[in-house]
mmCIF file of C-alpha atoms in Angstrom:
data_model
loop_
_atom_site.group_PDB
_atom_site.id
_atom_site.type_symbol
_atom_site.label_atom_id
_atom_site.label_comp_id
_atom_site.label_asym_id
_atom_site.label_seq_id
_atom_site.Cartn_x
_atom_site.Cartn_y
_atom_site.Cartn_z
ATOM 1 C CA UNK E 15 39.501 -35.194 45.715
ATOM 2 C CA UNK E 16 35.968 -33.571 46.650
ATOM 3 C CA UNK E 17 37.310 -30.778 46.123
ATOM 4 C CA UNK E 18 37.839 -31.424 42.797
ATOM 5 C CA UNK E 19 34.472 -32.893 41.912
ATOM 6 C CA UNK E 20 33.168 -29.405 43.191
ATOM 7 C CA UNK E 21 34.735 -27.648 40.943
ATOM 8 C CA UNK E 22 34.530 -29.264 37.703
ATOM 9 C CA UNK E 23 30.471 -29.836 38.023
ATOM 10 C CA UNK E 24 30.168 -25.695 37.346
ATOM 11 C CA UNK E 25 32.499 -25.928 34.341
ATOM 12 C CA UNK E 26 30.126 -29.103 32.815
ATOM 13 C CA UNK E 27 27.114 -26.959 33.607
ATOM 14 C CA UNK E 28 28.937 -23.627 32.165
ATOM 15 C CA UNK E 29 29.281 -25.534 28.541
ATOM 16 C CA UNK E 30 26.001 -26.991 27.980
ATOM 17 C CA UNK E 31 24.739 -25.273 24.397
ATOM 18 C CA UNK E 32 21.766 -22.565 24.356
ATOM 19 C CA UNK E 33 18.818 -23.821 23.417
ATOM 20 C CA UNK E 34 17.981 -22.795 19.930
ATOM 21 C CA UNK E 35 14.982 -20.618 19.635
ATOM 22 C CA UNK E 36 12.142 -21.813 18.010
ATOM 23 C CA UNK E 37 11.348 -20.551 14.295
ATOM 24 C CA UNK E 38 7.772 -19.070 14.104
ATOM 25 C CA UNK E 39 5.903 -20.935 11.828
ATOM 26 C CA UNK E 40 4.810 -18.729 8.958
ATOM 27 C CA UNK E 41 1.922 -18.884 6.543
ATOM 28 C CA UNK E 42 1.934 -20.027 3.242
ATOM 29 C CA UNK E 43 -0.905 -18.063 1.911
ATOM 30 C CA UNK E 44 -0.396 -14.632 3.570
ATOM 31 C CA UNK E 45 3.091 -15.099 4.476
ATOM 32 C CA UNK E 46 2.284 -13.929 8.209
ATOM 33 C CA UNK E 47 3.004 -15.544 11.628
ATOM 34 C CA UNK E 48 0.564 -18.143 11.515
ATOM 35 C CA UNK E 49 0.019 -18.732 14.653
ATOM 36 C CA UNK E 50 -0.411 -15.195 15.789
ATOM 37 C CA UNK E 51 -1.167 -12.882 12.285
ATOM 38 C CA UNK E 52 -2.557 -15.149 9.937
ATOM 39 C CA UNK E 53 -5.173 -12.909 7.759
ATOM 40 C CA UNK E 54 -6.366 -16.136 5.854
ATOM 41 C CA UNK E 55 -9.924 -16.169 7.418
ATOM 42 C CA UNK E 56 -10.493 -12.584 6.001
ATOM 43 C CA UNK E 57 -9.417 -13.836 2.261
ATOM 44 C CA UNK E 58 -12.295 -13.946 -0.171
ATOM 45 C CA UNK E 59 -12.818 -17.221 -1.727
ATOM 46 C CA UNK E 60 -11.936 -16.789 -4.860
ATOM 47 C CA UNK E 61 -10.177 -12.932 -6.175
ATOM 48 C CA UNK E 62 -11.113 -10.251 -7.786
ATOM 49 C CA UNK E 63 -10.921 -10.243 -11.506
ATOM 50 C CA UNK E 64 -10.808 -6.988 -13.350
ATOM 51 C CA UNK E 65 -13.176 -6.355 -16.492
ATOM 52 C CA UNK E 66 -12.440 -2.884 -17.027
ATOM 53 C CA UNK E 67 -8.755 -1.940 -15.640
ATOM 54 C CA UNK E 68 -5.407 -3.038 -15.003
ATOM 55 C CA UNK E 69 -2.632 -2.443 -12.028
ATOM 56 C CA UNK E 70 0.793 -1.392 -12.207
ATOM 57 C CA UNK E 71 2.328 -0.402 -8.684
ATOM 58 C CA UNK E 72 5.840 1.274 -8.782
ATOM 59 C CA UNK E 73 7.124 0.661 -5.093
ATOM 60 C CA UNK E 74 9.896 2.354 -3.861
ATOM 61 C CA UNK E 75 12.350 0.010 -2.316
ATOM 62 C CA UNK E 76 12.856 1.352 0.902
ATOM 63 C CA UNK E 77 8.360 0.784 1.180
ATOM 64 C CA UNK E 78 9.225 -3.177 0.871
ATOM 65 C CA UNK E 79 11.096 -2.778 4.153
ATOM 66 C CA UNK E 80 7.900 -1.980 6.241
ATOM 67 C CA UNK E 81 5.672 -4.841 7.634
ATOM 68 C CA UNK E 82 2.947 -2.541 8.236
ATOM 69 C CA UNK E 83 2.332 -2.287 4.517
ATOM 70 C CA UNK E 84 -1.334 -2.668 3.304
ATOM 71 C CA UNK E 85 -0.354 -3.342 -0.621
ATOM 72 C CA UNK E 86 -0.001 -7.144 0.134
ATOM 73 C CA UNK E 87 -3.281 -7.495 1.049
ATOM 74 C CA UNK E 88 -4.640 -6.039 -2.180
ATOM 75 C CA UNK E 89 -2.295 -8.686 -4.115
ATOM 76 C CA UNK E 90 -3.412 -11.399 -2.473
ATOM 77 C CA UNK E 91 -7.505 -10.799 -2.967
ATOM 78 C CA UNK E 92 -6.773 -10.105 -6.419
ATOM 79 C CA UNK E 93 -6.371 -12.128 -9.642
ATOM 80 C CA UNK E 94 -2.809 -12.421 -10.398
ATOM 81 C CA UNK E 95 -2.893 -11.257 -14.172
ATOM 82 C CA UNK E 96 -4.060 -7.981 -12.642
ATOM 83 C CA UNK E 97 -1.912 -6.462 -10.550
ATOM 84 C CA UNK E 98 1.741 -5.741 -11.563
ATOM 85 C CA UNK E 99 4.027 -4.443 -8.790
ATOM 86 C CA UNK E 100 7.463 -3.224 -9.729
ATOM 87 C CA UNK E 101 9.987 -2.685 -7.156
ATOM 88 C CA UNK E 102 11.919 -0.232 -8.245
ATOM 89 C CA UNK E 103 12.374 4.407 -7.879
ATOM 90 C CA UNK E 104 11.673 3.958 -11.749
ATOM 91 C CA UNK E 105 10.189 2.534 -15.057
ATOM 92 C CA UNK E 106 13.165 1.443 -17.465
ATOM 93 C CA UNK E 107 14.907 -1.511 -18.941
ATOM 94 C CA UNK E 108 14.991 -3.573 -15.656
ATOM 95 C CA UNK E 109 11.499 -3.860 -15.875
ATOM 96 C CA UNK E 110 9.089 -6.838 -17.202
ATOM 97 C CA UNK E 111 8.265 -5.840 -20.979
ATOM 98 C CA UNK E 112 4.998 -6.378 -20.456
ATOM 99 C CA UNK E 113 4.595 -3.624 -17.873
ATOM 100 C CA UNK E 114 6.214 -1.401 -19.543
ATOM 101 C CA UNK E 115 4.280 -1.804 -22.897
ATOM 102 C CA UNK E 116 1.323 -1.250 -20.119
ATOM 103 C CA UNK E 117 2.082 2.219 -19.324
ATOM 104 C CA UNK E 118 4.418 3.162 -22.852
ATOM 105 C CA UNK E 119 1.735 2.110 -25.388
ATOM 106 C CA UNK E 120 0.170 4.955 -26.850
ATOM 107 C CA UNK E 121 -3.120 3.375 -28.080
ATOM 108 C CA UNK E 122 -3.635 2.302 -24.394
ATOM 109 C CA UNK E 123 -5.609 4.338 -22.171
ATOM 110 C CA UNK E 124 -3.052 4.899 -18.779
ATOM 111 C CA UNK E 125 -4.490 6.803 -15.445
ATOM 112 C CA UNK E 126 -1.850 7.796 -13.185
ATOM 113 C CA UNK E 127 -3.174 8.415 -9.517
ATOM 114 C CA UNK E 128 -1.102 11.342 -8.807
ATOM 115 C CA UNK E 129 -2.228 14.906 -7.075
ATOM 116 C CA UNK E 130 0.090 16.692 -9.174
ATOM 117 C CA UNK E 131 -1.130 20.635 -10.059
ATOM 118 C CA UNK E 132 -2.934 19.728 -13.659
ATOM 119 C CA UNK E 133 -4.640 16.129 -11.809
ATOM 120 C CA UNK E 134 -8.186 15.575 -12.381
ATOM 121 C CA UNK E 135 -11.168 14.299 -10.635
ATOM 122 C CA UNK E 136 -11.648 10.763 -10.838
ATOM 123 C CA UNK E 137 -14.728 10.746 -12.256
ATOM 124 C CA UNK E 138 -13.355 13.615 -14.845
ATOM 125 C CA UNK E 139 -10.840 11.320 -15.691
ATOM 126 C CA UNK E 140 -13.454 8.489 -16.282
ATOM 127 C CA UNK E 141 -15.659 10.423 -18.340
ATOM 128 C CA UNK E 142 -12.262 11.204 -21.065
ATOM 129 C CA UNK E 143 -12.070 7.666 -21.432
ATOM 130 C CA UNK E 144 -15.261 6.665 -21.982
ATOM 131 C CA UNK E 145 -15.040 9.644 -24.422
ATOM 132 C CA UNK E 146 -11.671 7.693 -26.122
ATOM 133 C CA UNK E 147 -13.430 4.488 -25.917
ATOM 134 C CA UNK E 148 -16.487 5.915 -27.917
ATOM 135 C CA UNK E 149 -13.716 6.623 -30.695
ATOM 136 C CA UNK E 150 -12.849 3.019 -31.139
ATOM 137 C CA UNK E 151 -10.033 2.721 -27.703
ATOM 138 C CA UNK E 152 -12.049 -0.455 -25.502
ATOM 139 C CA UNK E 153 -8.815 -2.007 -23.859
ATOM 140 C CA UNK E 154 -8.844 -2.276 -20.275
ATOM 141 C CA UNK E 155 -7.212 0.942 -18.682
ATOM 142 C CA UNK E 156 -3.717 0.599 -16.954
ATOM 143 C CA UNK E 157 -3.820 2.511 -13.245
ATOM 144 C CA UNK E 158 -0.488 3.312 -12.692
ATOM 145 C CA UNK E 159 0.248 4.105 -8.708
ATOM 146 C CA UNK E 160 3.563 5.292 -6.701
ATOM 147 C CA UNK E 161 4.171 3.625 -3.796
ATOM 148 C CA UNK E 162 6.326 5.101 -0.722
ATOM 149 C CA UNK E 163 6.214 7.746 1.468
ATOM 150 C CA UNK E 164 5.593 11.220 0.253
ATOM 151 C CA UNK E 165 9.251 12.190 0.187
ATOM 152 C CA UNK E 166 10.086 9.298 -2.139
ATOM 153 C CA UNK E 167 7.023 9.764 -4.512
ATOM 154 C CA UNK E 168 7.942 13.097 -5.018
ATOM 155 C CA UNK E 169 11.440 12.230 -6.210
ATOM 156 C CA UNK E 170 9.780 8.931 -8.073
ATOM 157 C CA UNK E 171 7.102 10.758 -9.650
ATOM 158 C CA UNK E 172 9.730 13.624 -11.559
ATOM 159 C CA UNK E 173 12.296 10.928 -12.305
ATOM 160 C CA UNK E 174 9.230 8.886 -14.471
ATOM 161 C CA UNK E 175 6.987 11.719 -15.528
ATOM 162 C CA UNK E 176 8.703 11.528 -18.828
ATOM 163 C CA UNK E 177 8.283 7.589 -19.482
ATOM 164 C CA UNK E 178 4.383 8.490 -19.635
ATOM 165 C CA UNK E 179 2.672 8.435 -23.289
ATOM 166 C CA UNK E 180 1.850 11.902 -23.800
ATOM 167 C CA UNK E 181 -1.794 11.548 -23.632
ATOM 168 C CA UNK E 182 -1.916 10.166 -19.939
ATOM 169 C CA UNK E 183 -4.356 11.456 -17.713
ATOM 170 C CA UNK E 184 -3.263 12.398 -14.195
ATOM 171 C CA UNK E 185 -6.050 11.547 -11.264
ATOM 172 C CA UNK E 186 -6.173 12.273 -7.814
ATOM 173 C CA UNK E 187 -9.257 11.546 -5.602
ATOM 174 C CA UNK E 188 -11.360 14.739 -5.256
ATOM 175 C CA UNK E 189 -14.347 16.197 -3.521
ATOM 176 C CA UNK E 190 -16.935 14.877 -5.932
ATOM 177 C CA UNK E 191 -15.164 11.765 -6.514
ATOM 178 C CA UNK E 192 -15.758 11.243 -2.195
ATOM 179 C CA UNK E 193 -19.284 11.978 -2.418
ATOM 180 C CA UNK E 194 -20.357 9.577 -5.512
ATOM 181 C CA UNK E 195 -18.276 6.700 -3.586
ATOM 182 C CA UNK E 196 -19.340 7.305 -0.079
ATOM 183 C CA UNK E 197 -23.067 6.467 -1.154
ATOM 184 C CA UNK E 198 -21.964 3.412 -2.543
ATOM 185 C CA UNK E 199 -20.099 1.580 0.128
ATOM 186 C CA UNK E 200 -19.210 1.772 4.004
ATOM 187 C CA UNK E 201 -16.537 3.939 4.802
ATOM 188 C CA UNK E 202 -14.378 4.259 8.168
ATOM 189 C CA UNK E 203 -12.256 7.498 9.009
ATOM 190 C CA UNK E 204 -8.477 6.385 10.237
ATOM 191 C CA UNK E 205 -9.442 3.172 9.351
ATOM 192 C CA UNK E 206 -5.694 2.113 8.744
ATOM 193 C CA UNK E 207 -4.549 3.923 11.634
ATOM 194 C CA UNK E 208 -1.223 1.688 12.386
ATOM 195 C CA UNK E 209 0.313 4.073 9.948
ATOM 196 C CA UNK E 210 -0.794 7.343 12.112
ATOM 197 C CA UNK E 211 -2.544 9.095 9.496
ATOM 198 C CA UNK E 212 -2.215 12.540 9.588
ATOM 199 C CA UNK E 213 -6.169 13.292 9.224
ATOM 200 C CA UNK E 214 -9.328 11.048 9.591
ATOM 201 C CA UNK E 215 -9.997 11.158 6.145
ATOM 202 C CA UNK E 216 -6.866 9.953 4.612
ATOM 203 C CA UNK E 217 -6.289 6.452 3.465
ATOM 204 C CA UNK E 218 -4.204 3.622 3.153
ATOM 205 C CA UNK E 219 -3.052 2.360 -0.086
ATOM 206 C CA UNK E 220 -5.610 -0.667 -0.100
ATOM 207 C CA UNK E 221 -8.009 1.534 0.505
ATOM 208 C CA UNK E 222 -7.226 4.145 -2.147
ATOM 209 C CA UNK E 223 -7.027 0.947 -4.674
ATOM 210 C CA UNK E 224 -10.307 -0.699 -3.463
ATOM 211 C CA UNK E 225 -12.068 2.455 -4.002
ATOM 212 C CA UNK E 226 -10.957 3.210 -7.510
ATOM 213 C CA UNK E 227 -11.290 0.058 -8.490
ATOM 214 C CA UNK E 228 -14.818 -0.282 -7.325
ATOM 215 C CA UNK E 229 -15.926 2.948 -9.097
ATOM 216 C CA UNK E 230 -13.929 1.933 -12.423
ATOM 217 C CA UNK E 231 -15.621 -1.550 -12.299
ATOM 218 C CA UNK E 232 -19.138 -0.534 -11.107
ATOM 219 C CA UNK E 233 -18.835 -2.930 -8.387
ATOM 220 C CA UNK E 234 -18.695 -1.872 -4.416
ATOM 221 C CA UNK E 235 -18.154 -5.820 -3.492
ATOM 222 C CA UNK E 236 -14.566 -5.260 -4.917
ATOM 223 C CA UNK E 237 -14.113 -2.174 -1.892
ATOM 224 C CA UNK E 238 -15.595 -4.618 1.311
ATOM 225 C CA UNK E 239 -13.662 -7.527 -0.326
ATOM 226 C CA UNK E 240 -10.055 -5.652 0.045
ATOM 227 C CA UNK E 241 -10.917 -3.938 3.803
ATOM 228 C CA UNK E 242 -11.977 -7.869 5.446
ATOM 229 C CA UNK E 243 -8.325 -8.482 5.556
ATOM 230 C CA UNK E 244 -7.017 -4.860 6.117
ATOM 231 C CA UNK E 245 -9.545 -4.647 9.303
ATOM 232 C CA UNK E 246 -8.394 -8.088 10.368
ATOM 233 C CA UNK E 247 -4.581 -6.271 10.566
ATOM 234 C CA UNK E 248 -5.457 -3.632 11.742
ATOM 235 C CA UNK E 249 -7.526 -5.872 14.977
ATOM 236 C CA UNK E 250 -4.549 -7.756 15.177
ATOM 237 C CA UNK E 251 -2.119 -5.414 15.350
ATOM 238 C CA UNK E 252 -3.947 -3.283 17.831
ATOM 239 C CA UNK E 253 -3.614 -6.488 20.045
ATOM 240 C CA UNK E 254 0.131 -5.831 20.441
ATOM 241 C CA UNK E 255 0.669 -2.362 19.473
ATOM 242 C CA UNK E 256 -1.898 -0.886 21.811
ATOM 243 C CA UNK E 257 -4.811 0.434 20.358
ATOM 244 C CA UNK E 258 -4.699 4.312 19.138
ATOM 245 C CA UNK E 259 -0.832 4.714 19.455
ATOM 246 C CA UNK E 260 2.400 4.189 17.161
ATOM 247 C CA UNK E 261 4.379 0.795 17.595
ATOM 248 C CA UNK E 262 7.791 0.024 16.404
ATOM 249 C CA UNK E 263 6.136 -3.427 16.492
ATOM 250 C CA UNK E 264 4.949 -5.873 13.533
ATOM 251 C CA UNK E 265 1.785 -6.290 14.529
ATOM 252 C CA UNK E 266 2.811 -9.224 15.710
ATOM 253 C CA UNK E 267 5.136 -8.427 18.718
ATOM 254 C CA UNK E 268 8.257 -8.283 16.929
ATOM 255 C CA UNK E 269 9.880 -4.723 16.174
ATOM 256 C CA UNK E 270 9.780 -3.322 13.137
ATOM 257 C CA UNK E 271 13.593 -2.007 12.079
ATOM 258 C CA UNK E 272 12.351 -0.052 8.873
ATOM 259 C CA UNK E 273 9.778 2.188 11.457
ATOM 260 C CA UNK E 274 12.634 2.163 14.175
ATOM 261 C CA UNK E 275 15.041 3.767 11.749
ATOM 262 C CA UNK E 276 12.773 6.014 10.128
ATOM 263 C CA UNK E 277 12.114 7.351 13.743
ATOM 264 C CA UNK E 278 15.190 7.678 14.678
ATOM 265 C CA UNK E 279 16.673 9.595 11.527
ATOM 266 C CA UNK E 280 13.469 12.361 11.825
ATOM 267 C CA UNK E 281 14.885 12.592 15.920
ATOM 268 C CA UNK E 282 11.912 10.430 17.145
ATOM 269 C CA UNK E 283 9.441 13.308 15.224
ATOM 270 C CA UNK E 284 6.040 11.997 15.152
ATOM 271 C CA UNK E 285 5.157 11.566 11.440
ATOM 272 C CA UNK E 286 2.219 12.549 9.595
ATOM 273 C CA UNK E 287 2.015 10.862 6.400
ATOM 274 C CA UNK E 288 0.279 8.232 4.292
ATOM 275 C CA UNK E 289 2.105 5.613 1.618
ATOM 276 C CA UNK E 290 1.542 6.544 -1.625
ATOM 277 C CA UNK E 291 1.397 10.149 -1.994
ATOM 278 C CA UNK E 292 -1.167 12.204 -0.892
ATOM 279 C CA UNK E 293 -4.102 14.096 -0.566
ATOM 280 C CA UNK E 294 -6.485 14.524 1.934
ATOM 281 C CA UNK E 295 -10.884 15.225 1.019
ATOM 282 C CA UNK E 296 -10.315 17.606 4.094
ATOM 283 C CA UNK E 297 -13.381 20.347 3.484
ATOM 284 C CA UNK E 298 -13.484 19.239 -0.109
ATOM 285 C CA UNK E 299 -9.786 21.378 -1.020
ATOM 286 C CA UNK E 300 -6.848 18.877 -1.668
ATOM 287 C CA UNK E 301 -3.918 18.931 0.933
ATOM 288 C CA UNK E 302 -0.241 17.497 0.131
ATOM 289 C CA UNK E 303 1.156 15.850 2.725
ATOM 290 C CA UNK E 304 4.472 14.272 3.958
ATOM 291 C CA UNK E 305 4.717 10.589 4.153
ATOM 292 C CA UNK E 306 3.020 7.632 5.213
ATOM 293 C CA UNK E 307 -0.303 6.084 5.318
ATOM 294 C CA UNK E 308 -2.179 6.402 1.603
ATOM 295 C CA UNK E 309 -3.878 9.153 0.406
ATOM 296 C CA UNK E 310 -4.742 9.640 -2.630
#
């Protein structure tokens, strides 16, 4: 009889259900780990509203994957009604109308930030459309911008170059464009480094959008507005990631399957790379890269 008491306390013990894990309570503003990654404090106050230009962001899907993106950031310090990112490898019928009259109008002044071969300056690029505004053209100008690694914005760049009105002017950030902004407003070498840039001077995709936007409206604030909550990330996820090295983490402890399987499909190569496309103000030339961390 004790004998059998003994052995059926185990088997009582042995069927007792896990414990469920507790769900991390997640932000509703920044839609980050509240407790742990929460970028609120770094928000401005009230966003940025455009006078002069307007956003359309073609992300590849693949890019969405990542959680060490820096595009959400720009979203949420800027007015709604001016930023339009598309999820998609291309332009076409699946898209909102209204984008797509964006970049397809004709009478519309479109920049694409691109470093193909016939790209201008930035500030050449400014200077024609002041030049087609002075004819009569005073809408705001639509920015288009790729985003995904340099691999996919190569293939999303020649599958959409032909849904561009004809008179589109190609950009790509350029020696003089560097030393106009750099007198303007602070500027910090690998600043998004949780991407491993693959040069101190190339930049993230917030960064790349602060700065044009800044020059095209005239206003610096718009630049130190967008890097509050990018520096905030980057603090944060240097807390878990160890500062100066690559992570397979979130930034906020948890791994990061999109970086994981990248890494392990190049054979654990270190990339060098930058999200949106790329080019680097190395020595004043322009440099393509290979993937990940901005550069325009």
């Amino acid at each position: 009889m004790n004998q059998e008491t003994v052995v059926g306390n185990p088997q009582t013990t042995n069927d007792a259900p896990p414990e469920k894990k507790k769900k991390r309570a997640i932000c509703s503003r920044c839609q980050r780990p509240a407790e742990r990654a929460c970028i609120c404090a770094a928000l401005p106050h009230s966003r940025i509203s455009l006078q002069k230009c307007e956003l359309v962001i073609l992300q590849h899907p693949q890019e969405l994957k990542r959680k060490n993106r820096s595009l959400p950031l720009v979203e949420l310090c800027m007015a709604q009604d001016d930023i339009h990112t598309v999820v998609a490898r291309r332009f076409g019928t699946q898209v909102d109308s209204h984008v797509m009259d964006l970049i397809k109008n004709e009478h519309r002044n479109v920049m694409l930030v691109y470093p193909s071969d016939d790209a201008k300056s930035l500030t050449e690029g400014l200077r024609q459309i002041c030049e087609r505004n002075t004819a009569g053209n005073d809408d705001k100008t639509t920015i288009v911008f790729l985003d995904a690694t340099w691999r996919f914005v190569k293939q999303m760049y020649k599958a959409n170059e032909s849904l561009f009105p004809k008179n589109v002017i190609k950009v790509a950030l350029k020696q003089e464009d560097w030393s106009l902004f750099i007198k303007k407003s602070e500027f910090k070498p690998a600043r998004f480094d949780i991407r491993t840039p693959p040069s101190p001077n190339h930049l993230s995709t917030a960064e790349c959008i602060a700065w044009i936007i800044s020059t095209i409206e005239n206003d610096p604030s718009h630049y130190d507005t967008i890097m509050k909550p990018l520096d905030l990330m980057v603090e944060q996820w240097h807390s878990f990631s160890g500062r100066g090295t690559f992570s397979f983490t979130n930034g906020d402890g948890s791994i990061d399957e999109a970086t994981q399987d990248d890494k392990r499909s190049k054979g654990r190569k270190r990339k060098k790379g930058s999200t949106l496309l790329g080019m680097t103000l190395r020595l004043g030339t322009l440099e393509k890269v290979h993937e990940n961390v901005i550069v325009l």
